[in-house]
PDB file of C-alpha atoms in Angstrom:
ATOM      1  CA  UNK A   1       0.000   0.000   0.000  1.00 62.00           C
ATOM      2  CA  UNK A   2       1.233   3.487  -0.851  1.00 84.00           C
ATOM      3  CA  UNK A   3       1.768   5.879   2.040  1.00 94.00           C
ATOM      4  CA  UNK A   4      -1.490   7.792   2.435  1.00 95.00           C
ATOM      5  CA  UNK A   5      -2.777  10.550   4.687  1.00 97.00           C
ATOM      6  CA  UNK A   6      -6.546  10.529   5.181  1.00 96.00           C
ATOM      7  CA  UNK A   7      -7.769  14.032   6.026  1.00 98.00           C
ATOM      8  CA  UNK A   8     -11.120  14.512   7.758  1.00 97.00           C
ATOM      9  CA  UNK A   9     -12.240  18.129   7.348  1.00 98.00           C
ATOM     10  CA  UNK A  10     -15.463  20.067   7.681  1.00 97.00           C
ATOM     11  CA  UNK A  11     -17.249  22.651   9.826  1.00 97.00           C
ATOM     12  CA  UNK A  12     -17.245  22.832  13.594  1.00 97.00           C
ATOM     13  CA  UNK A  13     -19.507  20.351  15.450  1.00 97.00           C
ATOM     14  CA  UNK A  14     -20.092  18.159  12.388  1.00 97.00           C
ATOM     15  CA  UNK A  15     -18.539  15.097  14.037  1.00 95.00           C
ATOM     16  CA  UNK A  16     -14.964  15.062  12.726  1.00 96.00           C
ATOM     17  CA  UNK A  17     -13.315  13.862  15.946  1.00 96.00           C
ATOM     18  CA  UNK A  18     -15.329  10.654  16.340  1.00 94.00           C
ATOM     19  CA  UNK A  19     -14.834   9.711  12.690  1.00 94.00           C
ATOM     20  CA  UNK A  20     -11.082  10.382  12.832  1.00 96.00           C
ATOM     21  CA  UNK A  21     -10.728   8.317  16.005  1.00 95.00           C
ATOM     22  CA  UNK A  22     -12.583   5.411  14.433  1.00 92.00           C
ATOM     23  CA  UNK A  23     -10.416   5.516  11.307  1.00 93.00           C
ATOM     24  CA  UNK A  24      -7.230   5.717  13.371  1.00 95.00           C
ATOM     25  CA  UNK A  25      -8.307   2.724  15.459  1.00 93.00           C
ATOM     26  CA  UNK A  26      -9.181   0.806  12.321  1.00 90.00           C
ATOM     27  CA  UNK A  27      -5.754   1.309  10.795  1.00 92.00           C
ATOM     28  CA  UNK A  28      -3.883   1.218  14.140  1.00 95.00           C
ATOM     29  CA  UNK A  29      -2.365   4.584  13.367  1.00 97.00           C
ATOM     30  CA  UNK A  30      -2.013   8.099  14.797  1.00 98.00           C
ATOM     31  CA  UNK A  31      -3.741  11.456  14.305  1.00 98.00           C
ATOM     32  CA  UNK A  32      -2.461  14.920  13.395  1.00 98.00           C
ATOM     33  CA  UNK A  33      -4.789  17.720  14.494  1.00 98.00           C
ATOM     34  CA  UNK A  34      -5.340  20.506  11.972  1.00 98.00           C
ATOM     35  CA  UNK A  35      -7.007  22.845  14.443  1.00 97.00           C
ATOM     36  CA  UNK A  36      -5.404  26.226  15.031  1.00 95.00           C
ATOM     37  CA  UNK A  37      -6.517  26.404  18.694  1.00 96.00           C
ATOM     38  CA  UNK A  38      -6.343  22.835  20.036  1.00 97.00           C
ATOM     39  CA  UNK A  39      -2.555  23.056  19.928  1.00 98.00           C
ATOM     40  CA  UNK A  40      -2.605  25.437  22.906  1.00 98.00           C
ATOM     41  CA  UNK A  41      -2.263  23.562  26.189  1.00 97.00           C
ATOM     42  CA  UNK A  42      -3.985  26.333  28.187  1.00 97.00           C
ATOM     43  CA  UNK A  43      -7.222  26.066  26.155  1.00 98.00           C
ATOM     44  CA  UNK A  44      -9.482  23.075  26.714  1.00 97.00           C
ATOM     45  CA  UNK A  45     -13.258  23.343  26.967  1.00 97.00           C
ATOM     46  CA  UNK A  46     -13.672  26.209  24.520  1.00 97.00           C
ATOM     47  CA  UNK A  47     -11.742  24.499  21.719  1.00 97.00           C
ATOM     48  CA  UNK A  48     -13.529  21.127  21.987  1.00 96.00           C
ATOM     49  CA  UNK A  49     -10.437  18.995  22.393  1.00 96.00           C
ATOM     50  CA  UNK A  50     -10.767  15.211  22.383  1.00 96.00           C
ATOM     51  CA  UNK A  51     -11.243  13.796  25.870  1.00 95.00           C
ATOM     52  CA  UNK A  52      -8.295  12.740  28.011  1.00 94.00           C
ATOM     53  CA  UNK A  53      -9.234   9.099  27.407  1.00 95.00           C
ATOM     54  CA  UNK A  54      -9.300   9.631  23.636  1.00 96.00           C
ATOM     55  CA  UNK A  55      -5.928  11.369  23.700  1.00 96.00           C
ATOM     56  CA  UNK A  56      -4.487   8.579  25.817  1.00 95.00           C
ATOM     57  CA  UNK A  57      -5.900   5.866  23.545  1.00 95.00           C
ATOM     58  CA  UNK A  58      -4.533   7.293  20.286  1.00 97.00           C
ATOM     59  CA  UNK A  59      -1.480   9.503  19.981  1.00 97.00           C
ATOM     60  CA  UNK A  60      -2.338  12.966  18.658  1.00 98.00           C
ATOM     61  CA  UNK A  61       0.092  15.476  17.194  1.00 98.00           C
ATOM     62  CA  UNK A  62      -0.496  19.245  17.470  1.00 98.00           C
ATOM     63  CA  UNK A  63      -2.727  18.986  20.529  1.00 98.00           C
ATOM     64  CA  UNK A  64      -1.317  20.531  23.724  1.00 97.00           C
ATOM     65  CA  UNK A  65       1.904  21.008  21.778  1.00 98.00           C
ATOM     66  CA  UNK A  66       2.242  24.779  22.192  1.00 98.00           C
ATOM     67  CA  UNK A  67       1.530  27.645  24.584  1.00 98.00           C
ATOM     68  CA  UNK A  68      -0.839  30.562  24.031  1.00 97.00           C
ATOM     69  CA  UNK A  69       2.299  32.714  24.221  1.00 95.00           C
ATOM     70  CA  UNK A  70       3.555  31.144  20.976  1.00 94.00           C
ATOM     71  CA  UNK A  71       2.699  32.677  17.619  1.00 86.00           C
ATOM     72  CA  UNK A  72       1.788  29.833  15.269  1.00 90.00           C
ATOM     73  CA  UNK A  73       1.355  30.372  11.536  1.00 88.00           C
ATOM     74  CA  UNK A  74       0.150  28.113   8.751  1.00 89.00           C
ATOM     75  CA  UNK A  75       3.766  27.790   7.618  1.00 89.00           C
ATOM     76  CA  UNK A  76       4.715  26.624  11.131  1.00 93.00           C
ATOM     77  CA  UNK A  77       1.934  24.044  10.978  1.00 96.00           C
ATOM     78  CA  UNK A  78       3.119  22.846   7.565  1.00 96.00           C
ATOM     79  CA  UNK A  79       6.596  22.116   8.924  1.00 95.00           C
ATOM     80  CA  UNK A  80       5.252  20.504  12.085  1.00 98.00           C
ATOM     81  CA  UNK A  81       2.721  18.309  10.258  1.00 98.00           C
ATOM     82  CA  UNK A  82       5.152  17.150   7.573  1.00 98.00           C
ATOM     83  CA  UNK A  83       7.576  16.072  10.280  1.00 98.00           C
ATOM     84  CA  UNK A  84       4.761  14.296  12.151  1.00 98.00           C
ATOM     85  CA  UNK A  85       3.453  12.450   9.108  1.00 98.00           C
ATOM     86  CA  UNK A  86       6.989  11.345   8.222  1.00 97.00           C
ATOM     87  CA  UNK A  87       7.274   9.791  11.681  1.00 98.00           C
ATOM     88  CA  UNK A  88       3.916   8.056  11.358  1.00 98.00           C
ATOM     89  CA  UNK A  89       4.874   6.614   7.970  1.00 97.00           C
ATOM     90  CA  UNK A  90       7.907   4.938   9.525  1.00 97.00           C
ATOM     91  CA  UNK A  91       5.452   2.747  11.433  1.00 95.00           C
ATOM     92  CA  UNK A  92       2.300   2.702   9.327  1.00 95.00           C
ATOM     93  CA  UNK A  93       1.167   3.156   5.734  1.00 95.00           C
ATOM     94  CA  UNK A  94      -1.791   5.278   6.840  1.00 95.00           C
ATOM     95  CA  UNK A  95      -1.857   8.574   8.754  1.00 97.00           C
ATOM     96  CA  UNK A  96      -4.953  10.516   9.773  1.00 98.00           C
ATOM     97  CA  UNK A  97      -5.355  14.284   9.918  1.00 98.00           C
ATOM     98  CA  UNK A  98      -8.468  15.959  11.312  1.00 98.00           C
ATOM     99  CA  UNK A  99      -9.518  19.559  11.723  1.00 97.00           C
ATOM    100  CA  UNK A 100     -11.450  22.525  10.464  1.00 96.00           C
ATOM    101  CA  UNK A 101      -8.677  25.074   9.909  1.00 95.00           C
ATOM    102  CA  UNK A 102      -8.742  25.179   6.136  1.00 94.00           C
ATOM    103  CA  UNK A 103      -5.568  27.231   5.743  1.00 91.00           C
ATOM    104  CA  UNK A 104      -3.601  24.689   7.783  1.00 95.00           C
ATOM    105  CA  UNK A 105      -4.895  21.799   5.686  1.00 97.00           C
ATOM    106  CA  UNK A 106      -4.087  23.714   2.505  1.00 93.00           C
ATOM    107  CA  UNK A 107      -0.559  24.378   3.780  1.00 93.00           C
ATOM    108  CA  UNK A 108      -0.058  20.677   4.512  1.00 97.00           C
ATOM    109  CA  UNK A 109      -1.351  19.579   1.114  1.00 96.00           C
ATOM    110  CA  UNK A 110       0.111  22.275  -1.139  1.00 93.00           C
ATOM    111  CA  UNK A 111       2.782  24.170   0.774  1.00 92.00           C
ATOM    112  CA  UNK A 112       2.747  27.685   2.170  1.00 82.00           C
ATOM    113  CA  UNK A 113       4.482  30.834   1.026  1.00 78.00           C
ATOM    114  CA  UNK A 114       6.844  32.286   3.609  1.00 78.00           C
ATOM    115  CA  UNK A 115       5.724  35.628   5.041  1.00 82.00           C
ATOM    116  CA  UNK A 116       8.218  37.847   6.898  1.00 82.00           C
ATOM    117  CA  UNK A 117       7.890  38.127  10.667  1.00 81.00           C
ATOM    118  CA  UNK A 118       5.596  40.879  11.886  1.00 87.00           C
ATOM    119  CA  UNK A 119       6.227  43.466  14.587  1.00 87.00           C
ATOM    120  CA  UNK A 120       4.720  42.172  17.855  1.00 86.00           C
ATOM    121  CA  UNK A 121       3.887  45.716  18.953  1.00 91.00           C
ATOM    122  CA  UNK A 122       1.866  46.234  15.783  1.00 94.00           C
ATOM    123  CA  UNK A 123       0.107  42.900  16.283  1.00 90.00           C
ATOM    124  CA  UNK A 124      -0.826  43.671  19.883  1.00 89.00           C
ATOM    125  CA  UNK A 125      -2.011  47.157  18.952  1.00 93.00           C
ATOM    126  CA  UNK A 126      -4.298  45.764  16.241  1.00 94.00           C
ATOM    127  CA  UNK A 127      -5.742  43.160  18.609  1.00 90.00           C
ATOM    128  CA  UNK A 128      -6.416  45.788  21.284  1.00 90.00           C
ATOM    129  CA  UNK A 129      -8.079  48.159  18.824  1.00 93.00           C
ATOM    130  CA  UNK A 130     -10.176  45.348  17.349  1.00 91.00           C
ATOM    131  CA  UNK A 131     -11.368  44.288  20.791  1.00 86.00           C
ATOM    132  CA  UNK A 132     -12.303  47.872  21.630  1.00 88.00           C
ATOM    133  CA  UNK A 133     -13.684  49.042  18.277  1.00 91.00           C
ATOM    134  CA  UNK A 134     -14.989  45.911  16.576  1.00 88.00           C
ATOM    135  CA  UNK A 135     -15.054  44.412  13.103  1.00 88.00           C
ATOM    136  CA  UNK A 136     -16.290  47.565  11.318  1.00 92.00           C
ATOM    137  CA  UNK A 137     -13.170  49.414  12.472  1.00 95.00           C
ATOM    138  CA  UNK A 138     -10.998  46.505  11.335  1.00 94.00           C
ATOM    139  CA  UNK A 139     -12.637  46.396   7.923  1.00 93.00           C
ATOM    140  CA  UNK A 140     -12.129  50.157   7.515  1.00 95.00           C
ATOM    141  CA  UNK A 141      -8.435  49.792   8.380  1.00 96.00           C
ATOM    142  CA  UNK A 142      -8.069  47.115   5.705  1.00 95.00           C
ATOM    143  CA  UNK A 143      -9.797  49.340   3.180  1.00 95.00           C
ATOM    144  CA  UNK A 144      -7.542  52.289   4.020  1.00 96.00           C
ATOM    145  CA  UNK A 145      -4.267  50.362   4.196  1.00 96.00           C
ATOM    146  CA  UNK A 146      -4.570  47.353   1.881  1.00 95.00           C
ATOM    147  CA  UNK A 147      -7.005  47.734  -1.012  1.00 93.00           C
ATOM    148  CA  UNK A 148      -5.584  44.625  -2.642  1.00 91.00           C
ATOM    149  CA  UNK A 149      -6.625  42.452   0.305  1.00 90.00           C
ATOM    150  CA  UNK A 150      -9.880  44.391   0.707  1.00 91.00           C
ATOM    151  CA  UNK A 151     -10.879  43.481  -2.853  1.00 87.00           C
ATOM    152  CA  UNK A 152      -9.591  39.890  -2.883  1.00 83.00           C
ATOM    153  CA  UNK A 153      -9.406  38.659   0.728  1.00 82.00           C
ATOM    154  CA  UNK A 154     -11.843  37.533   3.414  1.00 79.00           C
ATOM    155  CA  UNK A 155     -13.369  40.686   4.898  1.00 80.00           C
ATOM    156  CA  UNK A 156     -15.874  38.852   7.110  1.00 76.00           C
ATOM    157  CA  UNK A 157     -13.187  36.936   8.989  1.00 80.00           C
ATOM    158  CA  UNK A 158     -11.555  39.024  11.765  1.00 85.00           C
ATOM    159  CA  UNK A 159      -8.615  36.638  12.198  1.00 83.00           C
ATOM    160  CA  UNK A 160      -7.723  36.844   8.507  1.00 84.00           C
ATOM    161  CA  UNK A 161      -8.172  40.621   8.474  1.00 91.00           C
ATOM    162  CA  UNK A 162      -5.986  41.150  11.547  1.00 92.00           C
ATOM    163  CA  UNK A 163      -3.323  38.967   9.949  1.00 90.00           C
ATOM    164  CA  UNK A 164      -3.518  40.931   6.699  1.00 93.00           C
ATOM    165  CA  UNK A 165      -3.321  44.265   8.512  1.00 95.00           C
ATOM    166  CA  UNK A 166      -0.339  43.308  10.662  1.00 93.00           C
ATOM    167  CA  UNK A 167       1.562  42.079   7.610  1.00 93.00           C
ATOM    168  CA  UNK A 168       0.809  45.263   5.674  1.00 94.00           C
ATOM    169  CA  UNK A 169       1.783  47.569   8.541  1.00 95.00           C
ATOM    170  CA  UNK A 170       4.923  45.551   9.357  1.00 93.00           C
ATOM    171  CA  UNK A 171       6.251  44.933   5.842  1.00 92.00           C
ATOM    172  CA  UNK A 172       4.616  47.620   3.734  1.00 93.00           C
ATOM    173  CA  UNK A 173       3.356  44.893   1.395  1.00 92.00           C
ATOM    174  CA  UNK A 174      -0.022  43.232   1.054  1.00 93.00           C
ATOM    175  CA  UNK A 175      -0.245  39.659   2.281  1.00 90.00           C
ATOM    176  CA  UNK A 176      -1.681  38.948  -1.195  1.00 86.00           C
ATOM    177  CA  UNK A 177       1.742  39.728  -2.700  1.00 87.00           C
ATOM    178  CA  UNK A 178       3.306  36.794  -0.836  1.00 84.00           C
ATOM    179  CA  UNK A 179       0.996  34.252  -2.452  1.00 76.00           C
ATOM    180  CA  UNK A 180       2.921  32.666  -5.309  1.00 69.00           C
ATOM    181  CA  UNK A 181       0.230  30.151  -6.225  1.00 70.00           C
ATOM    182  CA  UNK A 182       2.864  27.437  -6.536  1.00 77.00           C
ATOM    183  CA  UNK A 183       1.738  24.052  -5.203  1.00 85.00           C
ATOM    184  CA  UNK A 184       4.220  21.679  -3.642  1.00 88.00           C
ATOM    185  CA  UNK A 185       3.995  18.029  -4.647  1.00 91.00           C
ATOM    186  CA  UNK A 186       4.019  15.651  -1.690  1.00 95.00           C
ATOM    187  CA  UNK A 187       5.671  12.232  -1.896  1.00 94.00           C
ATOM    188  CA  UNK A 188       2.635  10.510  -0.359  1.00 96.00           C
ATOM    189  CA  UNK A 189      -1.026  10.211  -1.299  1.00 95.00           C
ATOM    190  CA  UNK A 190      -3.645  12.485   0.235  1.00 95.00           C
ATOM    191  CA  UNK A 191      -7.349  11.680   0.460  1.00 95.00           C
ATOM    192  CA  UNK A 192      -9.407  14.586   1.780  1.00 96.00           C
ATOM    193  CA  UNK A 193     -12.904  13.907   3.065  1.00 96.00           C
ATOM    194  CA  UNK A 194     -15.157  16.694   4.289  1.00 97.00           C
ATOM    195  CA  UNK A 195     -18.165  15.926   6.459  1.00 97.00           C
ATOM    196  CA  UNK A 196     -21.452  17.688   5.852  1.00 95.00           C
ATOM    197  CA  UNK A 197     -24.854  17.752   7.520  1.00 96.00           C
ATOM    198  CA  UNK A 198     -28.078  19.579   6.620  1.00 96.00           C
ATOM    199  CA  UNK A 199     -27.653  23.154   7.775  1.00 96.00           C
ATOM    200  CA  UNK A 200     -30.456  23.042  10.372  1.00 97.00           C
ATOM    201  CA  UNK A 201     -29.039  19.903  11.982  1.00 97.00           C
ATOM    202  CA  UNK A 202     -25.520  21.358  12.034  1.00 98.00           C
ATOM    203  CA  UNK A 203     -26.777  24.519  13.729  1.00 98.00           C
ATOM    204  CA  UNK A 204     -28.646  22.475  16.327  1.00 98.00           C
ATOM    205  CA  UNK A 205     -25.439  20.608  17.070  1.00 98.00           C
ATOM    206  CA  UNK A 206     -23.483  23.852  17.380  1.00 98.00           C
ATOM    207  CA  UNK A 207     -26.028  25.310  19.806  1.00 98.00           C
ATOM    208  CA  UNK A 208     -26.056  22.106  21.866  1.00 98.00           C
ATOM    209  CA  UNK A 209     -22.254  22.015  21.961  1.00 98.00           C
ATOM    210  CA  UNK A 210     -22.087  25.554  23.333  1.00 98.00           C
ATOM    211  CA  UNK A 211     -24.610  24.641  26.036  1.00 98.00           C
ATOM    212  CA  UNK A 212     -22.508  21.578  26.904  1.00 98.00           C
ATOM    213  CA  UNK A 213     -19.359  23.726  27.068  1.00 98.00           C
ATOM    214  CA  UNK A 214     -21.017  26.122  29.489  1.00 98.00           C
ATOM    215  CA  UNK A 215     -22.125  23.219  31.677  1.00 98.00           C
ATOM    216  CA  UNK A 216     -18.586  21.814  31.563  1.00 97.00           C
ATOM    217  CA  UNK A 217     -17.108  25.049  32.960  1.00 98.00           C
ATOM    218  CA  UNK A 218     -16.281  27.291  29.993  1.00 98.00           C
ATOM    219  CA  UNK A 219     -17.133  30.411  32.005  1.00 98.00           C
ATOM    220  CA  UNK A 220     -14.576  29.519  34.669  1.00 98.00           C
ATOM    221  CA  UNK A 221     -11.984  28.563  32.064  1.00 98.00           C
ATOM    222  CA  UNK A 222     -12.396  31.917  30.318  1.00 98.00           C
ATOM    223  CA  UNK A 223     -12.216  33.763  33.652  1.00 98.00           C
ATOM    224  CA  UNK A 224      -8.874  32.109  34.407  1.00 98.00           C
ATOM    225  CA  UNK A 225      -7.546  33.364  31.056  1.00 98.00           C
ATOM    226  CA  UNK A 226      -8.470  37.046  31.519  1.00 97.00           C
ATOM    227  CA  UNK A 227      -4.801  38.061  32.100  1.00 97.00           C
ATOM    228  CA  UNK A 228      -3.994  36.711  28.632  1.00 96.00           C
ATOM    229  CA  UNK A 229      -7.015  37.980  26.697  1.00 94.00           C
ATOM    230  CA  UNK A 230      -4.805  40.295  24.645  1.00 89.00           C
ATOM    231  CA  UNK A 231      -2.905  37.371  23.107  1.00 91.00           C
ATOM    232  CA  UNK A 232      -3.622  36.317  19.535  1.00 88.00           C
ATOM    233  CA  UNK A 233      -4.517  32.790  20.659  1.00 93.00           C
ATOM    234  CA  UNK A 234      -7.460  34.154  22.647  1.00 94.00           C
ATOM    235  CA  UNK A 235      -8.989  36.109  19.763  1.00 91.00           C
ATOM    236  CA  UNK A 236     -11.369  33.290  19.076  1.00 92.00           C
ATOM    237  CA  UNK A 237     -15.025  32.354  19.369  1.00 95.00           C
ATOM    238  CA  UNK A 238     -16.004  31.128  22.811  1.00 97.00           C
ATOM    239  CA  UNK A 239     -13.504  33.209  24.723  1.00 97.00           C
ATOM    240  CA  UNK A 240     -13.804  36.653  23.165  1.00 94.00           C
ATOM    241  CA  UNK A 241     -17.547  36.864  23.918  1.00 96.00           C
ATOM    242  CA  UNK A 242     -17.027  35.895  27.557  1.00 98.00           C
ATOM    243  CA  UNK A 243     -14.220  38.434  27.937  1.00 97.00           C
ATOM    244  CA  UNK A 244     -16.704  41.059  26.731  1.00 95.00           C
ATOM    245  CA  UNK A 245     -19.162  39.790  29.338  1.00 97.00           C
ATOM    246  CA  UNK A 246     -16.548  40.166  32.059  1.00 98.00           C
ATOM    247  CA  UNK A 247     -15.918  43.716  30.808  1.00 96.00           C
ATOM    248  CA  UNK A 248     -19.611  44.519  31.247  1.00 96.00           C
ATOM    249  CA  UNK A 249     -20.489  44.729  27.537  1.00 95.00           C
ATOM    250  CA  UNK A 250     -23.017  41.877  27.615  1.00 94.00           C
ATOM    251  CA  UNK A 251     -25.047  39.845  30.050  1.00 98.00           C
ATOM    252  CA  UNK A 252     -23.974  36.221  30.340  1.00 98.00           C
ATOM    253  CA  UNK A 253     -27.103  35.141  28.464  1.00 98.00           C
ATOM    254  CA  UNK A 254     -26.261  37.486  25.590  1.00 98.00           C
ATOM    255  CA  UNK A 255     -22.632  36.332  25.535  1.00 98.00           C
ATOM    256  CA  UNK A 256     -23.758  32.707  25.180  1.00 98.00           C
ATOM    257  CA  UNK A 257     -26.140  33.699  22.373  1.00 98.00           C
ATOM    258  CA  UNK A 258     -23.241  35.408  20.610  1.00 97.00           C
ATOM    259  CA  UNK A 259     -20.988  32.355  21.008  1.00 98.00           C
ATOM    260  CA  UNK A 260     -23.658  30.292  19.265  1.00 98.00           C
ATOM    261  CA  UNK A 261     -24.190  32.900  16.548  1.00 97.00           C
ATOM    262  CA  UNK A 262     -20.471  33.416  15.904  1.00 95.00           C
ATOM    263  CA  UNK A 263     -19.893  29.652  15.879  1.00 97.00           C
ATOM    264  CA  UNK A 264     -22.595  29.257  13.248  1.00 97.00           C
ATOM    265  CA  UNK A 265     -21.021  32.041  11.201  1.00 94.00           C
ATOM    266  CA  UNK A 266     -17.641  30.350  11.535  1.00 94.00           C
ATOM    267  CA  UNK A 267     -19.155  27.094  10.282  1.00 96.00           C
ATOM    268  CA  UNK A 268     -20.481  28.952   7.232  1.00 95.00           C
ATOM    269  CA  UNK A 269     -16.994  30.294   6.482  1.00 92.00           C
ATOM    270  CA  UNK A 270     -15.502  26.836   6.883  1.00 95.00           C
ATOM    271  CA  UNK A 271     -18.004  25.362   4.431  1.00 96.00           C
ATOM    272  CA  UNK A 272     -17.337  28.159   1.947  1.00 93.00           C
ATOM    273  CA  UNK A 273     -13.579  27.519   2.177  1.00 92.00           C
ATOM    274  CA  UNK A 274     -13.777  23.761   1.702  1.00 95.00           C
ATOM    275  CA  UNK A 275     -16.406  23.957  -1.056  1.00 95.00           C
ATOM    276  CA  UNK A 276     -13.875  25.850  -3.197  1.00 92.00           C
ATOM    277  CA  UNK A 277     -11.627  22.763  -3.349  1.00 93.00           C
ATOM    278  CA  UNK A 278     -12.774  20.350  -6.095  1.00 93.00           C
ATOM    279  CA  UNK A 279     -10.495  17.577  -4.791  1.00 91.00           C
ATOM    280  CA  UNK A 280     -12.493  17.185  -1.562  1.00 95.00           C
ATOM    281  CA  UNK A 281     -14.865  14.255  -1.248  1.00 94.00           C
ATOM    282  CA  UNK A 282     -18.054  15.174   0.648  1.00 95.00           C
ATOM    283  CA  UNK A 283     -19.725  12.585   2.886  1.00 94.00           C
ATOM    284  CA  UNK A 284     -22.292  12.480   5.657  1.00 91.00           C
ATOM    285  CA  UNK A 285     -20.622  11.739   9.026  1.00 85.00           C
ATOM    286  CA  UNK A 286     -21.787   8.133   9.295  1.00 80.00           C
ATOM    287  CA  UNK A 287     -19.486   5.253  10.207  1.00 73.00           C
ATOM    288  CA  UNK A 288     -20.943   2.859   7.640  1.00 80.00           C
ATOM    289  CA  UNK A 289     -20.703   5.478   4.888  1.00 83.00           C
ATOM    290  CA  UNK A 290     -17.066   6.115   5.785  1.00 84.00           C
ATOM    291  CA  UNK A 291     -16.256   2.408   5.922  1.00 77.00           C
ATOM    292  CA  UNK A 292     -17.711   1.831   2.473  1.00 83.00           C
ATOM    293  CA  UNK A 293     -15.861   4.822   1.032  1.00 86.00           C
ATOM    294  CA  UNK A 294     -12.506   3.755   2.464  1.00 84.00           C
ATOM    295  CA  UNK A 295     -13.197   0.158   1.461  1.00 80.00           C
ATOM    296  CA  UNK A 296     -13.555   1.315  -2.130  1.00 81.00           C
ATOM    297  CA  UNK A 297     -10.255   3.177  -1.815  1.00 77.00           C
ATOM    298  CA  UNK A 298      -8.190   0.548  -0.024  1.00 72.00           C
ATOM    299  CA  UNK A 299      -9.913  -2.692  -0.951  1.00 64.00           C
ATOM    300  CA  UNK A 300     -12.231  -4.817   1.144  1.00 52.00           C
ATOM    301  CA  UNK A 301     -11.858  -4.049   4.852  1.00 48.00           C
ATOM    302  CA  UNK A 302     -12.274  -7.314   6.728  1.00 41.00           C
ATOM    303  CA  UNK A 303     -14.908  -7.552   9.465  1.00 37.00           C
ATOM    304  CA  UNK A 304     -12.382  -8.520  12.153  1.00 38.00           C
ATOM    305  CA  UNK A 305     -10.657  -5.137  11.758  1.00 40.00           C
ATOM    306  CA  UNK A 306     -13.836  -3.094  11.974  1.00 41.00           C
ATOM    307  CA  UNK A 307     -14.047  -0.948  15.083  1.00 38.00           C
ATOM    308  CA  UNK A 308     -16.972   1.185  14.056  1.00 37.00           C
TER     309      UNK A 308
END
């Protein structure tokens, strides 16, 4: 069998983790996370990490591997993941990657253009201003400073816009100018599967997940992270809304509503990103469906190896 990485992608709350775990158990292999927040050891409930038992049962790369004080880019992930998959292939013909950070998956599959380091003072200033003034201010800054990105980039995604603005202000060049369009060719096969559910069911799952996170102690977790709320790692759904609650901007009920709303909006952006890639195979997140699909790819999967 040729060395192959099976990638399980898709929007938040669609069921990627359980499918990836089942595939990894089936092939007795290991998992690389492609989630830009689960790598931070200080974040737990709000980033929906696998459980401690799941992490103990199957080795995961890029989970609890970094600190919120580290600045991690897609290029950093590319290097990390290529090293991880090389190690997995020394022991197994199959590796599994799972996550919803489309840029990270793209970097792993196709390579990533190097972007010069940005000024940390500029980054922190942008984050502070965004937290105080909101997305309309951020969009106006992009329009005033980087028309190229404003016309071609994602102007509904605050993380992407902050990244574009810090690059422009640090280097004087648009982040668009660093995109060569050249695709690296990997020396292993890649099968990318994206999971999809009817939109109303997905939204119900997102809302239920947020409720479960709150019951599990997300409020207390966010409170413990207040001293670090200025860091880039904390500019994310689930924490940012609760920080605003602590600052008196919203009631707790409103903050939870916003977490659900912003999570649904994030899921929409994830779907839009992955739908642009014609190489992705779309499946419903069912174990039998996945087994049949992989059976067609790898030959008949014997019943004694099934762990679904």
